[in-house]
Amino acid sequence: MSSFRLKINNWINRLLNHSHDHYFCFLPSPTGTLSAFFLDRLFSGVFMGGEQADIVKNIPDGAIIVYTTKYKSRFEFLFSHTRYRQLRLPVPQLTFDSGIFFLQPLSRIFRICIAYLDELVQRHRIQDPYRSDYYLRALLTSGCGSLSLVEKKGFYRRFVKDKTDPLGYLIEMQKKIDRPIYLVPQLMFFGKKPLPAVPSLVDTFFGTSQRPGRLRKIVTLIRYPGKIFVELSQPINLLQWLSQSVHTDKTIDYQALELRHQLLLQNNRHRQSITGPILKSNEELKESILTSDRMRTFIKKHAASRQEPIYKIRKKADGYLDEIAARYSPAVIRIMSSVVGWIINSMFDGAVIDKAGLAKVKAMSMKGPLVLIPCHKSHIDYLILSYVLYQNNMPCPHIAAGKNLSFWPLGPIFRGGGAFFLRRTFRGAVLYSRVFSAYIHKLLEEGFHIELFIEGGRSRTGKLLMPKLGLISILLDAYRNGACEDMIFVPVYIGYDRIIEEHAYVHEVEGGKKEDENLSQVIRARRFLKKRYGKIYINFHDPISTRDLMAEAPVALERMAQKDINALCRNLGWRIINAIDQQTVVTPHGLVAAAVLNISKPRFTQEELMEAVNAYLAFATSQNAKLADTILLNPDGAMEYAIDRYLSRKLIEKAPGDKDLSEDQADYTVNSAKRSLLEFYKNNCISYFVPAAFTAMAILKKDAFQFNASDLHIEYHFFQDFFKYEFAFDLDRPPVHYVRKTIKSFIDDAMLMPHQTIPDSYQITSSGYRKLKLFAAFLKPYFQSYKVALHFLRTNRKEDLETKDKLKKIQSMGLQMVKNKEIDLIESVSKINYANGLNYFSTNGIKNHEHEAAISHFETLIQTYLNLLGP
């Protein structure tokens, strides 16, 4: 009998290859088999972006990778088992606490059954991969596995029945080996729709879109495969995690508990960064806002101070909330996404998106709600940023929009897309202001992203406007009151080769009345669909964490005095404006417009035009400016295309008498009626050239072919103050930094030469003098605008004029001065420049004709600069 048993054991050992390491938790890669073909076809429609694959590819070679999912799902395991092989990523063949039965090769199923039976007969126990350390050997061999964090009765098994915790097992394993173990959270989405506060009947029976049942998974996979996508979250290096001081002295059970908590928190935050927070009904949000302790206390006090019944105040507050609040609708967002995509493809030549910057923003969104702050040049801005976020698996933000956009039929559509509306001023509206602040607090508390335009309105000049800080102040106040753990400010640049509102902007800048938004404008907008407007450029600055910002402050925000909070708000506003400027894209249209306007001659050749363009391009490159992709690929071709576009639109024309000559032989002139339009596109990239303009002007002011760099600093500082309402400056960097940086660029372009013997002295080259004028010419329209403003202050005798009436009079005066040839740039006849000039002179004590000496001083100074620039 014993001989027979020995023969049986030998036969079993030969069958099992002298190893009992045969488990259903391991699935070999089914290459070239029928099951491989089936799985490839099954998961072919599931999307996974290349940036997701990069997360795994950046893990060091030799590391053990374990993909983690929130819930146990063979569906997700089979996806990674199949698609990662196609993407040449580490393929999980091993899954903890789970078995794959129906896809195993028959021969392997037989061996597994024999191994289990032999263990039962020989040792009277069930074969256990933990007890036999099979998981350790398998991971060391294959280098990749998969586990789930939450499973049915998983906590009961670990806590009550004292079964092995896979995370605890990995922690023990990491302590035994030198190879690092990386835990990579994997998330599968069956749609971007946020969870509703109350699940529907379909969700109850078939599971939600975030955790669908088997039937819903299969139906979605077959009928709507494009809805399913997979994302990977940032890996956790278990070796580094265990070395942290907060974990070193803890037991393995406690470490496993902490690790599971961290992975689940990361998983949940990543999922919310894509679907957004739970979507509550409008009535639920309204009730939560109006019945909060702070709001109830305020309403009671407000009613007492106004001596009105409290129900009337509540009714007003309820009406204000209806006036303000968005009606966020996933269905409307899906429809708008399709419409916006069609508009972009019909009107533009595509969008160039900063994918690396967007990835940083997406990662930061897991720490707190985003406050997206783009520059504002067009109504398209409202749509394009939401579209980009939605297409890149992020929830659309709630957008702060002017009340002027709430007209029918677009108002309800915008509300469905996340727009909430605010009045241009809160002055005198105490209750409205408090309701609006409470609404912002609630959005942040729920975890919604917010988009606002710090400039207040669209820029009619092409450059950034000075920051309006009211909404920033409300956001900081909400953060101060505990609305969220962190609040992430994201400066965003949105630019265009050409904007659809260009003619309306020129009309308004030159004194025309702004037309209110209405239905007729929407109907007339159809004509824009027939035109092409070039490319859209979207760049993201590194996000600014409010928590990190406050960590650097000497006093906590909760204990700050109001004046310190106001200073913080101002500094943050300027920081955001500077951040947007740093992300500005230099386009060929902007460079050509700058060259055309800054060449002082009324007629110029294509060669002269290209020389000016190349001087600007060389400087922009030296400053590491962000250049349009067309410039990077083919700079000469990009500039020639921009020139052709301006010729076809008659912004520049062949000079009279040269109509029949070829373009390289003809002289060009600027269409004087369209100079203001060219000024807009010139200003799109002016932020990069402001330091060069200030430095060049300071050099020209020295009126010598040799100068010392230190002599320019005072002049540069004066320009920063003189144009503080025109341009945003990084006040953390002194004038000496920008002067020296600009001089280095001028030397590289052979405009200046260092003196051979005198340190820090430079000489102007023959070509450099001409180029210095090209850079200084950026300031000429502003000097001329301020000259007109001073002329008004000298001659005006009416003291009670409203600002609007003042600007009308200055506008009329500017046109007359152009006609009399006292100034020569029609683009300097700008209401916005005049308003900025009046603000500057007012802060310097010049408010009317009585300040004769100060007016004369500035008039002389401005004329000196204009004389240096020549006719």
mmCIF file of C-alpha atoms in Angstrom, residues 139-355:
data_model
loop_
_atom_site.group_PDB
_atom_site.id
_atom_site.type_symbol
_atom_site.label_atom_id
_atom_site.label_comp_id
_atom_site.label_asym_id
_atom_site.label_seq_id
_atom_site.Cartn_x
_atom_site.Cartn_y
_atom_site.Cartn_z
ATOM 1 C CA LEU A 139 5.924 38.970 -7.233
ATOM 2 C CA LEU A 140 9.699 38.569 -7.177
ATOM 3 C CA THR A 141 9.436 36.591 -10.420
ATOM 4 C CA SER A 142 6.766 38.502 -12.377
ATOM 5 C CA GLY A 143 7.330 41.898 -10.718
ATOM 6 C CA CYS A 144 3.670 42.874 -10.957
ATOM 7 C CA GLY A 145 0.347 42.167 -9.246
ATOM 8 C CA SER A 146 -3.056 43.570 -8.374
ATOM 9 C CA LEU A 147 -5.167 43.928 -5.240
ATOM 10 C CA SER A 148 -8.451 45.517 -4.137
ATOM 11 C CA LEU A 149 -8.799 47.788 -1.102
ATOM 12 C CA VAL A 150 -12.458 47.193 -0.292
ATOM 13 C CA GLU A 151 -14.354 43.932 -0.672
ATOM 14 C CA LYS A 152 -17.481 42.346 0.697
ATOM 15 C CA LYS A 153 -16.822 41.188 4.283
ATOM 16 C CA GLY A 154 -13.158 42.107 3.801
ATOM 17 C CA PHE A 155 -12.974 43.990 7.086
ATOM 18 C CA TYR A 156 -14.736 41.126 8.888
ATOM 19 C CA ARG A 157 -12.203 38.624 7.536
ATOM 20 C CA ARG A 158 -9.225 40.752 8.538
ATOM 21 C CA PHE A 159 -10.462 42.121 11.860
ATOM 22 C CA VAL A 160 -12.642 39.333 13.252
ATOM 23 C CA LYS A 161 -11.355 36.154 11.614
ATOM 24 C CA ASP A 162 -7.752 37.435 11.656
ATOM 25 C CA LYS A 163 -7.093 36.515 8.018
ATOM 26 C CA THR A 164 -4.002 37.872 6.293
ATOM 27 C CA ASP A 165 -4.322 41.458 5.092
ATOM 28 C CA PRO A 166 -2.733 41.772 1.601
ATOM 29 C CA LEU A 167 -1.430 45.248 2.445
ATOM 30 C CA GLY A 168 0.059 43.939 5.685
ATOM 31 C CA TYR A 169 1.606 41.103 3.697
ATOM 32 C CA LEU A 170 3.168 43.609 1.252
ATOM 33 C CA ILE A 171 4.514 45.663 4.163
ATOM 34 C CA GLU A 172 6.135 42.543 5.661
ATOM 35 C CA MET A 173 7.483 41.629 2.247
ATOM 36 C CA GLN A 174 8.940 45.131 1.735
ATOM 37 C CA LYS A 175 10.801 44.833 5.034
ATOM 38 C CA LYS A 176 12.423 41.595 3.824
ATOM 39 C CA ILE A 177 13.576 42.729 0.366
ATOM 40 C CA ASP A 178 15.576 45.627 -1.080
ATOM 41 C CA ARG A 179 13.494 46.053 -4.248
ATOM 42 C CA PRO A 180 10.944 48.880 -3.767
ATOM 43 C CA ILE A 181 7.255 48.055 -4.068
ATOM 44 C CA TYR A 182 5.143 50.684 -5.835
ATOM 45 C CA LEU A 183 1.395 50.794 -5.233
ATOM 46 C CA VAL A 184 -0.336 52.311 -8.274
ATOM 47 C CA PRO A 185 -4.038 53.217 -7.798
ATOM 48 C CA GLN A 186 -6.068 52.303 -10.891
ATOM 49 C CA LEU A 187 -9.501 53.824 -11.496
ATOM 50 C CA MET A 188 -11.994 52.753 -14.145
ATOM 51 C CA PHE A 189 -14.796 55.160 -15.110
ATOM 52 C CA PHE A 190 -18.020 54.273 -16.870
ATOM 53 C CA GLY A 191 -18.917 57.927 -17.430
ATOM 54 C CA LYS A 192 -18.087 61.411 -16.126
ATOM 55 C CA LYS A 193 -21.491 62.041 -14.593
ATOM 56 C CA PRO A 194 -21.287 63.010 -10.898
ATOM 57 C CA LEU A 195 -23.157 60.962 -8.364
ATOM 58 C CA PRO A 196 -26.644 62.331 -7.638
ATOM 59 C CA ALA A 197 -27.630 63.024 -4.036
ATOM 60 C CA VAL A 198 -30.572 60.660 -4.486
ATOM 61 C CA PRO A 199 -29.910 57.599 -6.712
ATOM 62 C CA SER A 200 -32.362 56.903 -9.503
ATOM 63 C CA LEU A 201 -34.300 53.649 -9.875
ATOM 64 C CA VAL A 202 -31.865 52.529 -12.586
ATOM 65 C CA ASP A 203 -28.908 53.206 -10.279
ATOM 66 C CA THR A 204 -30.574 51.239 -7.496
ATOM 67 C CA PHE A 205 -31.074 48.111 -9.605
ATOM 68 C CA PHE A 206 -28.057 48.219 -11.956
ATOM 69 C CA GLY A 207 -25.479 50.183 -9.978
ATOM 70 C CA THR A 208 -24.262 53.749 -10.462
ATOM 71 C CA SER A 209 -21.989 54.946 -13.232
ATOM 72 C CA GLN A 210 -19.188 55.038 -10.646
ATOM 73 C CA ARG A 211 -19.835 51.492 -9.372
ATOM 74 C CA PRO A 212 -21.925 49.739 -12.013
ATOM 75 C CA GLY A 213 -23.300 46.232 -11.695
ATOM 76 C CA ARG A 214 -22.290 43.463 -14.084
ATOM 77 C CA LEU A 215 -25.187 44.047 -16.470
ATOM 78 C CA ARG A 216 -24.521 47.790 -16.640
ATOM 79 C CA LYS A 217 -20.822 47.150 -17.288
ATOM 80 C CA ILE A 218 -21.580 44.799 -20.163
ATOM 81 C CA VAL A 219 -24.223 47.078 -21.726
ATOM 82 C CA THR A 220 -21.913 50.122 -21.476
ATOM 83 C CA LEU A 221 -18.991 48.168 -22.891
ATOM 84 C CA ILE A 222 -21.025 46.956 -25.877
ATOM 85 C CA ARG A 223 -23.166 50.012 -26.644
ATOM 86 C CA TYR A 224 -21.060 52.941 -25.365
ATOM 87 C CA PRO A 225 -17.426 51.816 -25.164
ATOM 88 C CA GLY A 226 -16.228 55.409 -25.610
ATOM 89 C CA LYS A 227 -17.673 56.287 -22.200
ATOM 90 C CA ILE A 228 -15.288 53.947 -20.402
ATOM 91 C CA PHE A 229 -11.801 55.173 -19.586
ATOM 92 C CA VAL A 230 -9.063 54.325 -17.123
ATOM 93 C CA GLU A 231 -6.771 56.605 -15.151
ATOM 94 C CA LEU A 232 -3.822 55.889 -12.877
ATOM 95 C CA SER A 233 -3.122 57.943 -9.789
ATOM 96 C CA GLN A 234 0.299 58.875 -8.429
ATOM 97 C CA PRO A 235 2.163 55.776 -7.159
ATOM 98 C CA ILE A 236 3.163 55.288 -3.524
ATOM 99 C CA ASN A 237 6.706 54.035 -2.974
ATOM 100 C CA LEU A 238 6.184 51.630 -0.082
ATOM 101 C CA LEU A 239 9.884 51.610 0.836
ATOM 102 C CA GLN A 240 9.890 55.408 1.244
ATOM 103 C CA TRP A 241 6.477 55.379 2.920
ATOM 104 C CA LEU A 242 7.680 52.985 5.610
ATOM 105 C CA SER A 243 10.804 55.062 6.207
ATOM 106 C CA GLN A 244 8.765 58.112 7.224
ATOM 107 C CA SER A 245 9.032 58.861 10.922
ATOM 108 C CA VAL A 246 5.255 58.756 11.457
ATOM 109 C CA HIS A 247 5.191 55.102 10.362
ATOM 110 C CA THR A 248 8.448 53.611 11.617
ATOM 111 C CA ASP A 249 7.415 52.761 15.192
ATOM 112 C CA LYS A 250 3.923 51.430 14.344
ATOM 113 C CA THR A 251 2.821 47.805 14.200
ATOM 114 C CA ILE A 252 2.269 46.163 10.830
ATOM 115 C CA ASP A 253 -1.497 46.032 11.448
ATOM 116 C CA TYR A 254 -1.579 49.767 12.107
ATOM 117 C CA GLN A 255 0.663 50.517 9.141
ATOM 118 C CA ALA A 256 -1.646 48.483 6.880
ATOM 119 C CA LEU A 257 -4.645 50.394 8.232
ATOM 120 C CA GLU A 258 -2.971 53.760 7.550
ATOM 121 C CA LEU A 259 -1.822 52.676 4.096
ATOM 122 C CA ARG A 260 -5.318 51.506 3.137
ATOM 123 C CA HIS A 261 -6.778 54.802 4.402
ATOM 124 C CA GLN A 262 -4.277 56.818 2.351
ATOM 125 C CA LEU A 263 -4.901 54.791 -0.818
ATOM 126 C CA LEU A 264 -8.681 55.068 -0.433
ATOM 127 C CA LEU A 265 -8.446 58.813 0.194
ATOM 128 C CA GLN A 266 -6.269 59.232 -2.903
ATOM 129 C CA ASN A 267 -8.662 57.090 -4.935
ATOM 130 C CA ASN A 268 -11.709 59.072 -3.816
ATOM 131 C CA ARG A 269 -10.050 62.431 -4.449
ATOM 132 C CA HIS A 270 -8.883 61.340 -7.879
ATOM 133 C CA ARG A 271 -12.386 60.150 -8.758
ATOM 134 C CA GLN A 272 -13.912 63.420 -7.552
ATOM 135 C CA SER A 273 -11.322 65.363 -9.560
ATOM 136 C CA ILE A 274 -12.922 63.820 -12.658
ATOM 137 C CA THR A 275 -16.618 63.493 -11.852
ATOM 138 C CA GLY A 276 -16.904 66.388 -9.435
ATOM 139 C CA PRO A 277 -18.666 66.307 -6.068
ATOM 140 C CA ILE A 278 -22.072 64.748 -5.410
ATOM 141 C CA LEU A 279 -24.657 66.736 -7.342
ATOM 142 C CA LYS A 280 -27.391 67.969 -5.038
ATOM 143 C CA SER A 281 -30.681 69.470 -6.162
ATOM 144 C CA ASN A 282 -30.999 73.242 -6.403
ATOM 145 C CA GLU A 283 -33.600 73.234 -3.620
ATOM 146 C CA GLU A 284 -31.271 71.289 -1.331
ATOM 147 C CA LEU A 285 -28.414 73.738 -1.971
ATOM 148 C CA LYS A 286 -30.695 76.724 -1.482
ATOM 149 C CA GLU A 287 -32.022 75.396 1.811
ATOM 150 C CA SER A 288 -28.507 74.648 3.034
ATOM 151 C CA ILE A 289 -27.315 78.180 2.183
ATOM 152 C CA LEU A 290 -30.259 80.169 3.541
ATOM 153 C CA THR A 291 -30.615 78.158 6.770
ATOM 154 C CA SER A 292 -26.933 78.143 7.729
ATOM 155 C CA ASP A 293 -26.160 79.645 11.124
ATOM 156 C CA ARG A 294 -24.257 82.594 9.686
ATOM 157 C CA MET A 295 -27.014 83.421 7.190
ATOM 158 C CA ARG A 296 -29.830 83.107 9.713
ATOM 159 C CA THR A 297 -28.013 85.358 12.188
ATOM 160 C CA PHE A 298 -27.363 87.961 9.498
ATOM 161 C CA ILE A 299 -30.967 87.916 8.213
ATOM 162 C CA LYS A 300 -32.250 88.433 11.743
ATOM 163 C CA LYS A 301 -29.944 91.425 12.336
ATOM 164 C CA HIS A 302 -30.618 92.862 8.890
ATOM 165 C CA ALA A 303 -34.389 92.677 9.407
ATOM 166 C CA ALA A 304 -34.039 94.424 12.767
ATOM 167 C CA SER A 305 -31.839 97.196 11.352
ATOM 168 C CA ARG A 306 -34.246 97.786 8.464
ATOM 169 C CA GLN A 307 -37.281 97.423 10.702
ATOM 170 C CA GLU A 308 -38.824 95.004 8.224
ATOM 171 C CA PRO A 309 -40.557 91.687 8.874
ATOM 172 C CA ILE A 310 -38.076 88.827 8.752
ATOM 173 C CA TYR A 311 -40.147 86.967 6.129
ATOM 174 C CA LYS A 312 -39.637 89.848 3.681
ATOM 175 C CA ILE A 313 -35.869 89.688 4.126
ATOM 176 C CA ARG A 314 -35.991 85.918 3.613
ATOM 177 C CA LYS A 315 -38.030 86.405 0.446
ATOM 178 C CA LYS A 316 -35.473 88.891 -0.895
ATOM 179 C CA ALA A 317 -32.616 86.533 -0.044
ATOM 180 C CA ASP A 318 -34.419 83.684 -1.791
ATOM 181 C CA GLY A 319 -34.904 85.865 -4.891
ATOM 182 C CA TYR A 320 -31.255 86.939 -4.882
ATOM 183 C CA LEU A 321 -30.152 83.300 -4.774
ATOM 184 C CA ASP A 322 -32.378 82.509 -7.765
ATOM 185 C CA GLU A 323 -30.776 85.451 -9.568
ATOM 186 C CA ILE A 324 -27.257 84.252 -8.776
ATOM 187 C CA ALA A 325 -27.181 80.462 -8.713
ATOM 188 C CA ALA A 326 -26.164 78.083 -11.482
ATOM 189 C CA ARG A 327 -28.329 75.104 -12.437
ATOM 190 C CA TYR A 328 -25.461 72.689 -13.030
ATOM 191 C CA SER A 329 -26.650 69.955 -15.422
ATOM 192 C CA PRO A 330 -24.478 67.091 -16.756
ATOM 193 C CA ALA A 331 -26.870 66.727 -19.701
ATOM 194 C CA VAL A 332 -26.465 70.393 -20.705
ATOM 195 C CA ILE A 333 -22.691 70.090 -20.328
ATOM 196 C CA ARG A 334 -22.569 67.052 -22.636
ATOM 197 C CA ILE A 335 -24.588 68.885 -25.283
ATOM 198 C CA MET A 336 -22.525 72.081 -24.933
ATOM 199 C CA SER A 337 -19.323 70.056 -25.250
ATOM 200 C CA SER A 338 -20.462 68.796 -28.660
ATOM 201 C CA VAL A 339 -21.556 72.292 -29.751
ATOM 202 C CA VAL A 340 -18.314 73.948 -28.601
ATOM 203 C CA GLY A 341 -16.254 71.240 -30.302
ATOM 204 C CA TRP A 342 -18.124 71.875 -33.543
ATOM 205 C CA ILE A 343 -17.635 75.657 -33.223
ATOM 206 C CA ILE A 344 -13.894 75.242 -32.614
ATOM 207 C CA ASN A 345 -13.520 72.993 -35.633
ATOM 208 C CA SER A 346 -15.637 75.322 -37.787
ATOM 209 C CA MET A 347 -14.060 78.645 -36.806
ATOM 210 C CA PHE A 348 -10.550 77.825 -35.632
ATOM 211 C CA ASP A 349 -7.608 75.719 -36.757
ATOM 212 C CA GLY A 350 -7.526 73.787 -33.497
ATOM 213 C CA ALA A 351 -6.385 74.448 -29.933
ATOM 214 C CA VAL A 352 -2.806 74.151 -28.666
ATOM 215 C CA ILE A 353 -3.130 72.945 -25.067
ATOM 216 C CA ASP A 354 -0.413 72.853 -22.419
ATOM 217 C CA LYS A 355 -0.848 69.182 -21.471
#
